[in-house]
Short mmCIF file of C-alpha atoms in Angstrom, two decimals:
data_model
loop_
_atom_site.label_atom_id
_atom_site.label_comp_id
_atom_site.label_asym_id
_atom_site.label_seq_id
_atom_site.Cartn_x
_atom_site.Cartn_y
_atom_site.Cartn_z
CA LYS A 1 18.61 8.35 -16.28
CA LEU A 2 18.78 8.77 -12.50
CA ASN A 3 18.82 5.00 -11.94
CA ARG A 4 21.61 4.63 -14.52
CA LEU A 5 23.61 7.41 -12.87
CA ASN A 6 23.08 5.76 -9.48
CA GLY A 7 24.41 2.48 -10.87
CA LEU A 8 27.52 4.16 -12.28
CA ILE A 9 28.21 5.91 -8.99
CA LYS A 10 27.72 2.71 -6.96
CA ARG A 11 30.02 0.76 -9.27
CA GLY A 12 32.72 3.43 -9.03
CA LEU A 13 32.46 3.68 -5.26
CA GLY A 14 32.54 -0.11 -4.94
CA GLU A 15 35.67 -0.31 -7.09
CA ALA A 16 37.24 2.34 -4.84
CA GLY A 17 36.50 0.19 -1.79
CA ILE A 18 33.91 2.56 -0.35
CA LYS A 19 31.12 0.84 1.60
CA LEU A 20 27.68 1.41 0.10
CA GLU A 21 24.28 1.73 1.76
CA ASP A 22 22.02 -1.32 1.54
CA ARG A 23 18.80 0.64 1.03
CA LEU A 24 17.10 0.89 -2.36
CA PHE A 25 17.71 4.05 -4.40
CA ARG A 26 14.48 6.04 -4.68
CA PRO A 27 14.71 9.17 -6.83
CA HIS A 28 12.80 11.95 -5.11
CA LEU A 29 12.34 15.68 -4.91
CA THR A 30 12.28 17.48 -1.58
CA LEU A 31 9.99 20.45 -2.05
CA GLY A 32 10.92 21.97 1.26
CA ARG A 33 11.48 21.49 4.93
CA ILE A 34 10.02 23.90 7.45
CA LYS A 35 11.02 23.42 11.08
CA HIS A 36 9.18 26.46 12.38
CA LEU A 37 7.06 28.99 10.50
CA LYS A 38 7.40 32.47 11.97
CA PRO A 39 4.18 34.31 12.88
CA GLY A 40 3.01 36.45 9.97
CA ASN A 41 4.66 34.18 7.38
CA SER A 42 2.80 31.53 5.44
CA LEU A 43 3.68 28.61 3.24
CA LYS A 44 1.42 30.14 0.58
CA ASP A 45 3.57 33.30 0.50
CA LEU A 46 6.73 31.22 0.18
CA ILE A 47 5.28 29.22 -2.72
CA GLU A 48 4.11 32.40 -4.48
CA LYS A 49 7.61 33.88 -4.14
CA TYR A 50 9.00 31.09 -6.36
CA SER A 51 5.99 30.65 -8.66
CA ASP A 52 7.88 31.97 -11.71
CA ALA A 53 10.86 29.61 -11.30
CA ASP A 54 12.03 27.91 -14.50
CA LEU A 55 11.33 24.19 -13.99
CA GLN A 56 12.21 21.13 -16.08
CA VAL A 57 9.72 18.53 -17.29
CA VAL A 58 10.16 15.10 -15.68
CA PRO A 59 7.89 12.08 -16.38
CA VAL A 60 6.15 10.86 -13.21
CA ASN A 61 3.75 7.92 -12.69
CA GLU A 62 3.23 8.19 -8.92
CA ILE A 63 3.52 10.82 -6.22
CA ILE A 64 4.10 9.78 -2.61
CA LEU A 65 3.64 12.39 0.10
CA PHE A 66 5.97 11.75 3.05
CA GLU A 67 6.13 13.23 6.50
CA SER A 68 9.73 13.83 7.54
CA ILE A 69 10.18 13.26 11.27
CA LEU A 70 13.47 14.69 12.52
CA LEU A 71 15.15 12.56 15.19
CA HIS A 72 18.55 12.91 16.86
CA ASP A 73 20.09 10.25 14.59
CA GLY A 74 18.53 11.60 11.39
CA PRO A 75 15.17 11.93 9.66
CA VAL A 76 12.57 9.16 9.42
CA TYR A 77 10.25 9.32 6.40
CA LYS A 78 6.64 8.21 6.91
CA PRO A 79 4.39 7.80 3.81
CA ILE A 80 1.14 9.73 4.26
CA SER A 81 -0.57 9.34 0.87
CA LYS A 82 0.08 7.83 -2.57
CA PHE A 83 -1.29 9.23 -5.81
CA LYS A 84 -1.15 7.27 -9.10
CA ILE A 85 -0.92 9.48 -12.16
#
């Protein structure tokens, strides 16, 4: 469904004369971004705070763990590990 939605959006933007990015669409989920963790706080505590969140079921066949490196002109994503499911 996400790929279909992406196609519809790209087609509409193209028809409107808006320049599109050349890179491939890769559906993803950003679990979080932590620039600095304050002393006394932990990622574990943050995860536990949201452990009862109501989540949707989404079929997945691979998980790729990326490191996000923040640069002046934007983030660079570096694959760290891949997990086939």
